[in-house]
Amino acid sequence: MGQVNLLPEIHGERIQQARALFFEQGELPDGLVDPLILRSWERCRQFGLADSGACLDGNAMDRMALKTEQQRNQYLLQQGRPIMEHVFEQIRDSGSMVILADASGLLLETVGDPDFVGRADRVLLSAGASWDEIQRGTNAIGTALAEEHAVAVLGSEHFMRSNGFLTCCASPVFGPDGRLVGVLDISGDYRSFQRHTLGLVRMSSALLEKRLFETVHARDILVCFHSRPDFLGSPNEGLAAVSPDGQVLAMSRLGTQLLGIRQVDAVRRDFSMVFESNLATLIDRLRLNPQGHLALNVNGKPIYVSLRGHLPPPAISSRIYDEEPVTRVVRKPEAAAQPNPALTLDTLNTGDARLQLAIDRARRMLGRDIPILIQGESGAGKEMFAKAFHNSGPRSAMPFVALNCASIPETLIESELFGYQGGAFTGARKEGAPGKIQQAHGGTLFLDEIGDMPLNLQARLLRVLQERCVTPLGSTRAIQVDISLVCATHRKLREEVARGTFREDLYYRLNGMSVTLPALRERTDIRTMVHKLAAAESATRELKVRFSEAALSAIESYAWPGNIRQMFNVIRVAIALLDDHETLITESHLPEELFELAPPPPVVAGQGFDKWAAAPLEPANSLDEISRQAALRALEAAGGNISSAARKLGISRNTLYRKLGRM
C-alpha cells in the first residue's frame, strides 16, 4: 500500500482530509487514500454503515458457540497456533496481538500483550467476535477477506471512528484446494506501526498455507517448485501433490501463480502435461541426489523442482511412464556426495514451524548488509544457526569468526575483539595480533552473548560498525574491514537498554533483523532431531542406531533445560553405552533425570507443577477457568506427562504451559 510508508503524522493528516471529503461532502478523495481502502469505504457505505455508529452485531458469541466454531476449524487452528506463537515472539512487548480468524471473519484465537488486549476487548477485537466488513466496516481482517489480498489498515483508515486507535495488518490464508479458509492478522496501537509488519504477516500466512497443504497431502508425492532455486524450501515455493501414477491431485495457490495457470487447469491432469516432464525420470534422478533439485522448462520458463513426501519405491517409479528427457540435476553445496556436508539453513529445517519461520526470515537477509540478532535460551542452537546462515550465503568461502562475550575476562575481550599492536601492553606478542573483527574480514563475525559486552567496548564496537574500520590497541592506523555481523543473546536487550547496561544506539544498529529460536521443549520436531543427531554421532558405526518407543517418549516428554546442547550430550552418551553388536537405544541407556517429572518453565514466577496440581478444581466462571481445568485434568490423566497431555488437548506444550500458568 502506498500510504504505509508515510510518517504517522503526515499519513493521519491525509486520511482526515480524505474522511472529510468522503463522509461529509460525499466526494471521492482520489490520491489521498489507498484505492483498496477507498473501495472498502464505498462497500461499507452501500452496507448502510455509519462511520460514527456502532457495529451491526455488538456481541461476541458465547463460549459454547465459539468452541463449536473452533472445532469446525480445528485443522486451521492446529497448524496456525505454532505460527501465531512464533509471530508473537517477534512482536512481544510492542503493544500488539496476533489473531487467527476463519473465512467469515470470526476471530478464532488471539495472543497478545495484556495491556493492548484489554484495549482491544473494548471494541470486541477478541475471540468469538466477527470482523467482516458488513459488521465492522473497513478493517484489515474483513477487508483482506473481501479483497482476498494482504492489507494494512492504519488508524483513521478504519471506517468506524471507534477503531481509529488501531493499526492492523492481515493476510488471507488459502487451503490446499485454493479456497479461502481464514486470515492471519497483527493488530496494535496506531502510533506503534512498524513498516515490516505487513511483510511479516504475509510470510507467516504463506507458511501456514504451506503447512496446511503438506499436512493434507502427507501421503502423496510433493513436488516443490519455484522460478528461483534459492526459494525452494521457503514459504514462497509452489507445491503440487501428485499420485504415484502421475496425476496432479492439488496445487497450492502460490504454485498456480508461479506457473500462470488456474487451479482447475492443473488438478486431475497428468504431471507431464502440467510440468512438461516425466515424473518417473524426475523421481529417479532426484533419488541420486536427494538434497538437489532439477531445472525444468515449463511454458518456456525455467522452473526449479525438488521432491518431498511419500515417494514410490524405485521399481514402481520406473514403470510410471516411458523414459523422457529431463533437464540436468543442479547439485547443492551440501549434496550427499560430500563426505562432510556443510551446515546450512536448509539442513537446520527439521519440520518445526517456528524454526522454519526463523530460517525463512534469515534466508531473505543472505547477501544483504543487514545485521542479524538471534535470540533464544542458552543451548537453543544460536551459534549453529549463525554458522548455517554464513554457510548459506555468498560469504560461505570466507572466514566465520566467533567470539563469546561472556566467556572472556573483561580485561582480555578488548584485545580479542579489536587486536593489538606489538608492545601495546605487558605480555603482548612482539609482532602484535589481529583481532576477531580483522580476522573476519570478507566473512562473518559472530558475537555470542552480546548482552554481556562491557559498556566501554560497546561504544568502540558501534564506531567500528559505523566507520567500517578497526584500530588495534596501541595503534593509530585504522584498518578497513568488510564483515557480515551476526549477534546472539539469551537476554532481552530492550530491558538491558532500559536498565542502562546496554547502549540504545548499539541495540538499534545490531537489531537489523531479529529472529527468535524456540526452546527445545517448545519444538514439534524432537523425534526428527533425535534421529538426525544420532545418525551424525553414529556415522562411524557399522550398524545403524535405533530408539525404542519408550526411549523416544522419555526424550519427547523431558523439559530439556539445557536445550539442544543437553540433548546432544545425552545421545552421545547413549550411543557410547551401546556394545558393538547393539543397535537399539532403550531407557537403560538414558540418564535417570529424563524419567523424573520436571516442572515446566514458570509462566508466573514461583508457580510450578506442584502448585498447579495442588490447585482445587473450582466452579468455572470464565473461559480461562474452563481451559485451565481441562488442562489440569488432561495432565492428571497423562500422569504428569506434559507432551502426552498436550497431544490429548490438540495443543502445543508451550500453549499448555501458558494455560496452566495463566491463573
XYZ file of C-alpha atoms in Angstrom:
663
model
C 0.000 0.000 0.000
C 1.386 3.358 -0.997
C 0.274 5.227 2.132
C 2.026 2.870 4.535
C 5.445 4.457 4.026
C 4.364 7.910 5.237
C 5.126 9.091 8.756
C 2.106 8.551 11.058
C 1.552 12.299 11.476
C 1.543 13.029 7.721
C -0.496 9.924 6.991
C -3.019 10.911 9.664
C -3.453 14.395 8.177
C -4.104 12.979 4.706
C -6.638 10.465 5.983
C -8.506 13.174 7.904
C -8.714 15.211 4.683
C -9.950 12.109 2.843
C -12.568 11.388 5.526
C -13.867 14.946 5.347
C -14.300 14.682 1.576
C -15.866 11.210 1.646
C -18.069 11.296 4.742
C -19.035 14.974 4.923
C -19.036 16.132 1.299
C -19.719 12.835 -0.483
C -16.705 13.245 -2.778
C -14.085 10.638 -3.726
C -10.729 11.552 -2.114
C -8.565 10.468 -5.060
C -4.864 10.454 -4.254
C -5.375 10.909 -0.518
C -6.233 7.326 0.379
C -5.176 3.963 -0.999
C -7.582 2.692 -3.716
C -8.068 -0.547 -1.778
C -9.192 1.393 1.309
C -11.455 3.592 -0.814
C -13.138 0.521 -2.335
C -13.791 -0.754 1.177
C -15.270 2.591 2.316
C -17.646 2.503 -0.652
C -18.721 -1.057 0.172
C -19.369 -0.069 3.787
C -21.499 2.869 2.715
C -23.505 0.507 0.487
C -23.979 -1.784 3.513
C -25.643 1.144 5.285
C -22.934 1.566 7.912
C -22.325 4.923 9.574
C -18.741 5.891 10.366
C -19.766 7.148 13.798
C -22.195 4.322 14.529
C -21.911 1.001 16.281
C -21.366 -2.308 14.527
C -24.448 -4.254 13.469
C -23.694 -7.077 15.914
C -22.344 -5.697 19.162
C -21.739 -9.007 20.929
C -19.256 -11.843 20.695
C -20.672 -15.372 20.580
C -20.885 -17.362 23.808
C -18.231 -19.860 24.891
C -20.031 -22.971 23.672
C -20.738 -21.479 20.245
C -17.097 -20.377 19.966
C -15.925 -23.861 20.937
C -18.112 -25.318 18.180
C -16.558 -22.971 15.618
C -13.058 -23.759 16.880
C -13.756 -27.474 16.455
C -15.080 -26.795 12.961
C -11.782 -25.034 12.197
C -9.593 -27.429 14.190
C -7.449 -28.208 11.155
C -6.679 -24.500 10.664
C -6.021 -23.925 14.374
C -3.696 -26.909 14.800
C -1.395 -25.633 12.080
C -1.905 -21.961 12.912
C -1.192 -21.943 16.653
C 2.581 -22.625 16.458
C 2.922 -19.937 13.798
C 0.889 -17.458 15.880
C 3.102 -18.138 18.891
C 6.266 -17.633 16.870
C 4.997 -14.408 15.310
C 4.061 -13.125 18.758
C 7.606 -13.810 19.982
C 8.807 -11.455 17.230
C 6.498 -8.612 18.344
C 6.211 -9.242 22.097
C 6.176 -6.100 24.284
C 5.301 -3.876 21.309
C 1.658 -3.354 22.337
C 0.304 -5.776 19.736
C -1.618 -9.005 19.265
C -1.782 -11.843 16.738
C -5.201 -13.023 15.522
C -6.384 -16.028 13.528
C -9.869 -15.737 12.008
C -11.906 -18.070 9.817
C -13.119 -17.392 6.273
C -16.160 -15.484 7.563
C -14.083 -13.115 9.708
C -14.873 -14.847 13.020
C -11.947 -14.451 15.423
C -10.977 -17.995 16.495
C -7.952 -17.317 18.676
C -5.757 -14.425 19.786
C -2.460 -13.993 21.624
C -1.051 -10.628 22.610
C 0.416 -8.191 25.097
C -2.003 -7.940 28.061
C -2.260 -4.135 28.047
C -3.221 -3.960 24.398
C -5.526 -6.992 24.604
C -7.502 -5.116 27.271
C -7.928 -2.111 24.966
C -8.846 -4.362 22.041
C -11.571 -6.033 24.126
C -13.400 -2.679 24.362
C -14.069 -2.763 20.609
C -14.670 -6.542 20.648
C -11.370 -7.370 18.953
C -11.440 -10.716 20.745
C -12.163 -14.395 20.132
C -15.810 -15.038 19.292
C -16.433 -11.687 17.576
C -16.948 -11.278 13.840
C -14.849 -8.703 11.994
C -16.222 -8.934 8.483
C -16.794 -5.624 6.697
C -20.591 -5.853 6.917
C -20.436 -5.653 10.717
C -17.182 -3.806 11.497
C -16.600 -1.663 8.444
C -13.157 -1.288 6.909
C -10.633 -3.305 8.939
C -7.648 -5.446 7.996
C -9.346 -8.788 8.712
C -12.613 -8.083 6.910
C -11.015 -6.151 4.069
C -8.337 -8.822 3.469
C -11.160 -11.364 3.171
C -13.186 -9.137 0.842
C -10.224 -8.323 -1.393
C -8.525 -11.739 -1.000
C -5.310 -9.770 -0.664
C -2.941 -8.720 2.124
C -3.836 -5.305 3.501
C -2.726 -2.789 6.136
C -5.372 -0.517 7.671
C -3.857 2.346 9.662
C -5.663 4.426 12.232
C -8.426 6.518 10.685
C -8.460 4.380 7.553
C -10.841 2.209 9.596
C -14.396 3.039 8.513
C -15.647 3.352 12.082
C -14.108 6.092 14.186
C -14.143 3.887 17.284
C -11.492 1.682 15.645
C -9.225 4.601 14.768
C -6.739 3.770 17.541
C -5.858 0.517 15.752
C -3.310 -0.305 13.101
C -3.863 -3.751 11.603
C -2.086 -5.876 9.002
C -3.780 -9.015 7.694
C -3.170 -11.598 5.004
C -5.693 -14.165 3.732
C -4.975 -17.885 4.115
C -5.925 -20.265 1.310
C -6.415 -24.002 1.701
C -4.879 -26.780 -0.415
C -7.841 -26.609 -2.803
C -7.322 -22.876 -3.384
C -10.357 -21.816 -1.363
C -10.177 -19.102 1.292
C -10.034 -20.698 4.767
C -9.042 -17.836 7.058
C -6.948 -14.774 7.708
C -3.894 -14.057 9.867
C -3.684 -10.607 11.447
C -1.338 -8.489 13.560
C -3.081 -5.595 15.311
C -1.607 -2.900 17.507
C -1.757 0.732 18.500
C -1.751 3.168 15.563
C 1.251 5.019 16.980
C 3.416 1.887 17.151
C 3.060 0.840 13.495
C 6.166 -0.854 12.032
C 6.686 -0.965 8.266
C 7.872 -4.578 8.285
C 4.678 -5.867 9.959
C 2.766 -6.384 6.713
C 5.691 -8.372 5.292
C 5.843 -10.496 8.444
C 2.147 -11.336 8.323
C 2.338 -12.108 4.582
C 5.231 -14.510 5.087
C 3.521 -16.126 8.077
C 0.275 -16.693 6.181
C 2.264 -18.229 3.313
C 3.919 -20.573 5.807
C 0.510 -21.503 7.223
C -0.781 -22.267 3.717
C 2.272 -24.445 3.153
C 1.710 -26.326 6.423
C -1.941 -26.931 5.583
C -1.014 -28.285 2.155
C 1.767 -30.549 3.478
C -0.477 -31.949 6.213
C -3.369 -32.817 3.897
C -1.071 -34.383 1.300
C 1.458 -36.022 3.641
C 0.985 -39.401 1.920
C 1.314 -38.056 -1.619
C 4.328 -37.123 -3.712
C 5.043 -33.443 -3.040
C 6.555 -31.507 -5.926
C 8.131 -28.266 -4.678
C 8.987 -25.665 -7.293
C 9.965 -22.049 -7.889
C 11.496 -19.909 -10.606
C 14.434 -19.235 -8.254
C 16.286 -22.219 -6.739
C 17.104 -20.357 -3.511
C 13.365 -20.106 -2.766
C 12.934 -23.891 -2.624
C 12.111 -24.849 0.960
C 10.760 -21.386 1.773
C 7.093 -20.431 2.343
C 7.138 -18.883 -1.138
C 7.684 -22.137 -3.028
C 4.879 -23.656 -5.075
C 3.549 -27.082 -4.104
C 1.832 -29.789 -6.115
C 0.530 -33.077 -4.710
C 0.896 -35.918 -7.196
C -0.331 -39.523 -7.057
C 2.077 -42.426 -7.775
C 0.520 -42.836 -11.229
C 1.379 -39.230 -12.104
C -1.932 -37.438 -11.619
C -1.833 -33.937 -10.108
C -4.154 -34.084 -7.082
C -3.797 -30.490 -5.899
C -1.696 -27.384 -6.406
C -1.132 -24.560 -3.952
C -2.247 -21.024 -4.714
C 1.383 -19.888 -4.977
C 2.032 -22.813 -7.309
C -0.687 -21.785 -9.744
C 0.640 -18.213 -9.672
C 4.189 -19.381 -10.438
C 3.033 -21.465 -13.407
C 0.462 -18.916 -14.558
C -2.412 -21.407 -14.592
C -5.734 -21.813 -12.816
C -6.343 -24.427 -10.131
C -8.955 -26.117 -12.323
C -6.455 -26.376 -15.196
C -3.852 -28.129 -13.018
C -5.836 -30.621 -10.949
C -6.687 -34.092 -12.316
C -4.227 -33.701 -15.165
C -1.120 -35.766 -15.849
C 2.094 -34.436 -14.337
C 3.716 -34.428 -17.782
C 1.031 -32.095 -19.155
C 1.467 -29.559 -16.358
C 5.257 -29.663 -15.896
C 6.201 -30.784 -19.426
C 8.402 -33.518 -17.980
C 8.401 -37.160 -16.941
C 7.591 -37.859 -13.281
C 9.387 -41.226 -13.133
C 12.588 -39.737 -14.514
C 12.308 -36.844 -12.085
C 11.970 -39.224 -9.129
C 14.838 -41.463 -10.252
C 17.193 -38.532 -10.889
C 16.488 -36.973 -7.519
C 16.970 -40.289 -5.709
C 20.625 -39.974 -6.691
C 20.795 -36.531 -5.092
C 18.000 -36.026 -2.522
C 19.403 -32.630 -1.492
C 19.442 -31.300 -5.051
C 16.883 -30.001 -7.485
C 16.084 -30.271 -11.170
C 15.830 -27.420 -13.643
C 12.770 -27.903 -15.857
C 11.479 -25.840 -18.756
C 7.781 -25.079 -18.238
C 5.983 -22.830 -20.722
C 9.348 -21.574 -21.915
C 10.473 -20.525 -18.419
C 12.985 -22.226 -16.072
C 11.325 -23.837 -13.062
C 13.421 -25.482 -10.343
C 11.917 -28.582 -8.767
C 12.615 -30.759 -5.722
C 10.644 -33.657 -4.248
C 9.422 -34.490 -0.763
C 6.703 -36.578 0.786
C 5.724 -40.173 0.104
C 7.850 -41.292 -2.866
C 7.116 -44.648 -4.521
C 9.851 -47.324 -4.451
C 12.222 -47.393 -7.455
C 10.571 -50.422 -9.054
C 7.239 -48.580 -9.173
C 8.503 -45.171 -10.217
C 10.459 -46.575 -13.148
C 7.262 -48.053 -14.598
C 5.056 -44.949 -14.322
C 5.920 -43.594 -17.765
C 8.280 -44.280 -20.630
C 11.636 -42.538 -20.362
C 11.645 -38.890 -21.430
C 14.478 -36.351 -21.254
C 14.703 -34.178 -18.145
C 16.953 -31.167 -17.681
C 20.150 -31.577 -15.658
C 20.357 -32.044 -11.895
C 21.684 -28.994 -10.068
C 23.675 -30.069 -7.033
C 23.684 -28.001 -3.881
C 26.936 -27.422 -1.962
C 25.737 -29.719 0.823
C 24.896 -32.600 -1.510
C 25.277 -36.134 -0.245
C 28.388 -36.667 -2.389
C 30.400 -34.580 0.053
C 31.857 -36.568 2.961
C 31.072 -33.822 5.488
C 28.006 -31.851 4.333
C 28.102 -28.190 5.332
C 25.656 -26.941 7.915
C 23.195 -24.685 6.084
C 19.798 -23.154 6.759
C 18.244 -25.973 4.730
C 19.856 -28.685 6.872
C 18.623 -26.981 10.052
C 14.996 -27.325 8.954
C 13.598 -30.471 10.575
C 9.902 -29.626 10.495
C 9.191 -27.210 13.359
C 7.004 -24.332 12.131
C 8.546 -21.645 14.350
C 12.096 -22.659 13.464
C 11.217 -22.664 9.764
C 9.802 -19.161 10.089
C 13.116 -18.040 11.651
C 15.017 -19.782 8.830
C 12.856 -18.182 6.165
C 13.334 -14.711 7.655
C 17.109 -15.210 7.846
C 17.267 -16.557 4.283
C 15.878 -13.254 3.000
C 18.863 -11.451 4.551
C 21.503 -13.504 2.698
C 23.822 -11.253 0.718
C 22.373 -8.106 2.256
C 24.296 -5.742 4.511
C 21.839 -6.155 7.394
C 22.936 -7.319 10.882
C 21.164 -10.365 12.326
C 20.248 -10.643 16.016
C 19.499 -14.203 17.164
C 17.590 -14.533 20.432
C 16.836 -17.651 22.420
C 17.654 -19.600 25.557
C 21.150 -20.918 26.249
C 21.752 -24.089 24.276
C 18.937 -23.412 21.782
C 21.361 -23.515 18.841
C 22.179 -19.840 18.280
C 25.776 -20.412 17.140
C 24.663 -23.332 14.956
C 22.081 -21.030 13.357
C 24.738 -18.352 12.802
C 27.081 -20.869 11.115
C 24.235 -22.127 8.932
C 23.430 -18.532 7.925
C 27.084 -17.945 6.997
C 27.362 -21.208 5.036
C 24.184 -20.446 3.080
C 25.256 -17.045 1.798
C 27.748 -15.518 -0.637
C 30.407 -15.235 2.113
C 30.485 -19.004 2.760
C 34.016 -19.391 1.331
C 35.331 -16.679 3.678
C 36.042 -16.919 7.441
C 33.395 -17.462 10.103
C 34.845 -15.997 13.310
C 33.072 -16.396 16.654
C 33.617 -14.630 19.976
C 31.673 -15.344 23.161
C 31.450 -12.042 25.023
C 30.517 -13.777 28.288
C 33.343 -16.333 28.414
C 36.333 -13.982 28.105
C 37.523 -11.814 31.022
C 36.734 -8.134 30.609
C 40.459 -7.327 30.639
C 41.069 -9.515 27.564
C 37.967 -9.066 25.450
C 39.116 -5.720 24.026
C 42.347 -7.156 22.599
C 40.498 -10.280 21.391
C 37.944 -8.236 19.507
C 39.999 -5.314 18.169
C 43.502 -6.816 18.084
C 46.682 -5.083 19.233
C 49.990 -3.730 18.018
C 53.246 -5.228 19.281
C 54.153 -3.918 22.743
C 50.678 -2.488 23.326
C 50.567 -3.978 26.832
C 52.561 -6.198 29.175
C 52.630 -9.748 27.822
C 51.623 -8.738 24.296
C 53.245 -10.526 21.381
C 56.166 -8.691 19.884
C 54.582 -8.799 16.425
C 51.072 -7.955 17.662
C 47.911 -9.856 16.708
C 44.822 -9.205 14.598
C 41.515 -9.138 16.474
C 38.393 -11.125 15.693
C 36.961 -8.239 13.646
C 40.013 -8.159 11.388
C 40.111 -11.971 11.145
C 36.507 -11.959 9.915
C 37.273 -9.584 7.016
C 35.273 -10.706 3.983
C 33.297 -13.194 6.053
C 31.047 -13.287 9.099
C 31.703 -12.112 12.656
C 29.548 -13.869 15.237
C 29.340 -12.181 18.645
C 27.687 -14.592 21.056
C 26.126 -13.276 24.285
C 26.418 -9.705 23.024
C 24.326 -8.618 26.016
C 27.327 -9.326 28.269
C 29.710 -6.998 26.427
C 31.101 -4.259 28.737
C 29.667 -0.782 28.145
C 33.013 0.812 27.252
C 33.549 -1.741 24.470
C 30.020 -1.249 23.164
C 30.970 2.304 22.177
C 34.058 1.063 20.296
C 32.072 -1.646 18.515
C 29.453 0.897 17.460
C 32.182 3.075 15.953
C 33.603 0.107 14.018
C 30.171 -0.694 12.595
C 29.588 2.926 11.600
C 33.024 3.596 10.081
C 33.751 0.109 8.695
C 37.289 0.198 10.054
C 39.063 -1.009 13.208
C 42.035 0.442 15.076
C 44.051 -2.166 17.048
C 45.125 -1.378 20.608
C 48.325 0.682 20.676
C 47.972 1.687 17.027
C 46.840 4.873 15.344
C 46.267 3.255 11.937
C 42.696 2.352 11.038
C 42.217 -0.865 9.042
C 39.273 -1.166 6.652
C 37.072 -4.215 7.286
C 34.168 -5.793 5.416
C 32.129 -8.089 7.655
C 28.669 -9.565 7.922
C 27.624 -9.236 11.562
C 25.555 -11.811 13.430
C 24.941 -11.432 17.174
C 23.184 -13.644 19.689
C 21.909 -13.295 23.234
C 19.709 -15.027 25.780
C 18.986 -11.654 27.392
C 16.150 -9.280 26.498
C 18.219 -6.419 25.160
C 15.368 -3.910 25.344
C 15.241 -4.488 29.092
C 19.037 -4.128 29.298
C 18.736 -0.808 27.448
C 16.117 0.353 29.961
C 18.438 -0.645 32.828
C 21.316 1.260 31.276
C 23.549 -1.807 30.816
C 23.319 -1.804 27.021
C 23.649 1.145 24.660
C 20.423 2.055 22.895
C 22.224 3.225 19.731
C 24.143 -0.067 19.516
C 20.931 -2.042 20.048
C 19.284 -0.412 17.043
C 22.464 -0.884 14.981
C 22.565 -4.635 15.767
C 18.835 -5.301 15.546
C 18.535 -5.119 11.760
C 16.673 -8.421 11.578
C 15.732 -10.262 14.753
C 14.976 -13.986 14.836
C 13.923 -15.945 17.918
C 14.814 -19.630 18.177
C 12.275 -21.755 20.060
C 13.415 -23.642 23.145
C 13.737 -27.395 22.581
C 10.769 -28.154 24.865
C 8.560 -25.999 22.607
C 9.540 -27.667 19.334
C 7.387 -30.150 17.438
C 10.248 -31.911 15.619
C 12.016 -33.582 18.548
C 11.876 -37.105 17.092
C 13.327 -35.924 13.798
C 16.099 -34.121 15.676
C 16.883 -37.211 17.752
C 17.283 -39.380 14.656
C 19.350 -36.708 12.903
C 21.724 -36.211 15.854
C 22.037 -39.966 16.363
C 22.821 -40.544 12.675
C 25.576 -37.921 12.785
C 27.078 -39.242 16.025
C 26.983 -42.912 14.932
C 28.212 -42.343 11.372
C 31.343 -44.429 12.010
C 29.397 -47.414 13.392
C 28.745 -50.339 11.081
C 25.239 -50.901 12.471
C 22.544 -48.225 12.333
C 21.282 -46.968 15.704
C 17.561 -47.177 16.564
C 15.483 -45.979 19.537
C 12.807 -47.884 21.420
C 9.395 -46.237 21.620
C 9.766 -45.889 25.395
C 13.121 -44.129 24.969
C 11.686 -41.762 22.367
C 8.703 -40.994 24.602
C 11.018 -40.167 27.504
C 13.103 -37.876 25.306
C 9.987 -36.211 23.921
C 8.441 -35.673 27.367
C 11.505 -34.181 29.038
C 11.664 -30.392 29.513
C 15.318 -30.072 28.286
C 16.501 -27.084 30.344
C 19.849 -27.314 28.527
C 18.148 -27.406 25.120
C 19.952 -28.867 22.071
C 23.337 -28.908 23.790
C 21.957 -31.131 26.549
C 20.137 -33.425 24.092
C 23.290 -33.887 22.025
C 25.266 -34.943 25.100
C 22.524 -37.383 26.158
C 22.534 -39.016 22.710
C 26.342 -39.173 22.599
C 26.449 -40.959 25.943
C 23.626 -43.332 24.953
C 25.468 -44.375 21.781
C 28.725 -44.774 23.708
C 26.960 -47.163 26.125
C 25.956 -49.495 23.271
C 28.032 -52.616 22.692
C 29.412 -53.029 19.174
C 26.687 -55.535 18.245
C 23.847 -53.478 19.795
C 21.662 -51.165 17.718
C 18.691 -50.364 19.988
C 18.824 -47.495 22.475
C 16.379 -48.134 25.337
C 15.518 -46.384 28.601
C 18.517 -48.080 30.252
C 20.872 -46.045 28.059
C 19.311 -42.724 29.081
C 20.066 -40.706 32.242
C 17.644 -41.009 35.172
C 16.788 -37.304 35.030
C 14.792 -37.900 31.836
C 12.302 -40.010 33.789
C 11.813 -37.554 36.627
C 8.797 -35.225 36.466
C 10.399 -31.845 35.955
C 8.235 -28.733 36.307
C 7.848 -26.760 33.085
C 9.411 -23.322 32.826
C 7.435 -20.909 35.028
C 4.937 -18.681 33.264
C 4.346 -16.894 36.575
C 7.290 -16.566 38.947
C 7.320 -19.315 41.552
C 4.453 -21.224 40.001
C 5.448 -24.794 39.082
C 3.721 -28.105 38.536
C 3.198 -28.734 42.268
C 1.152 -25.556 42.594
C -0.879 -26.434 39.511
C -1.533 -29.986 40.672
C -2.475 -28.873 44.170
C -4.964 -26.262 42.999
C -8.553 -27.460 43.579
C -10.932 -27.566 40.631
C -13.371 -24.775 41.378
C -16.626 -23.942 39.583
C -15.720 -22.406 36.231
C -16.975 -18.884 35.645
C -14.784 -17.926 32.687
C -13.267 -19.417 29.562
C -9.817 -19.215 31.173
C -11.008 -21.259 34.157
C -12.620 -23.884 31.920
C -9.441 -24.049 29.846
C -7.232 -24.352 32.927
C -9.334 -27.098 34.493
C -9.365 -29.062 31.235
C -5.579 -28.747 31.120
C -5.245 -29.982 34.714
C -7.488 -32.983 34.052
C -5.525 -33.884 30.917
C -2.250 -33.556 32.819
C -3.554 -35.755 35.638
C -4.816 -38.372 33.153
C -1.410 -38.378 31.468
C 0.372 -38.992 34.763
C 2.067 -35.607 34.650
C 3.433 -36.148 31.140
C 3.279 -32.699 29.518
C 3.697 -33.944 25.926
C 1.001 -36.600 26.283
C -1.438 -34.120 27.847
C -0.763 -31.557 25.105
C -1.405 -34.178 22.406
C -4.728 -35.147 24.013
C -5.793 -31.494 24.052
C -4.589 -30.887 20.494
C -2.313 -28.003 21.548
C 1.432 -27.396 21.777
C 3.313 -27.935 25.018
C 4.078 -24.222 25.174
C 0.356 -23.424 24.994
C -0.321 -25.962 27.756
C 2.322 -24.328 29.973
C 0.631 -20.976 29.407
C -2.837 -22.316 30.235
C -1.557 -23.847 33.475
C 0.227 -20.670 34.478
C -2.483 -18.176 33.469
C -4.331 -18.341 36.785
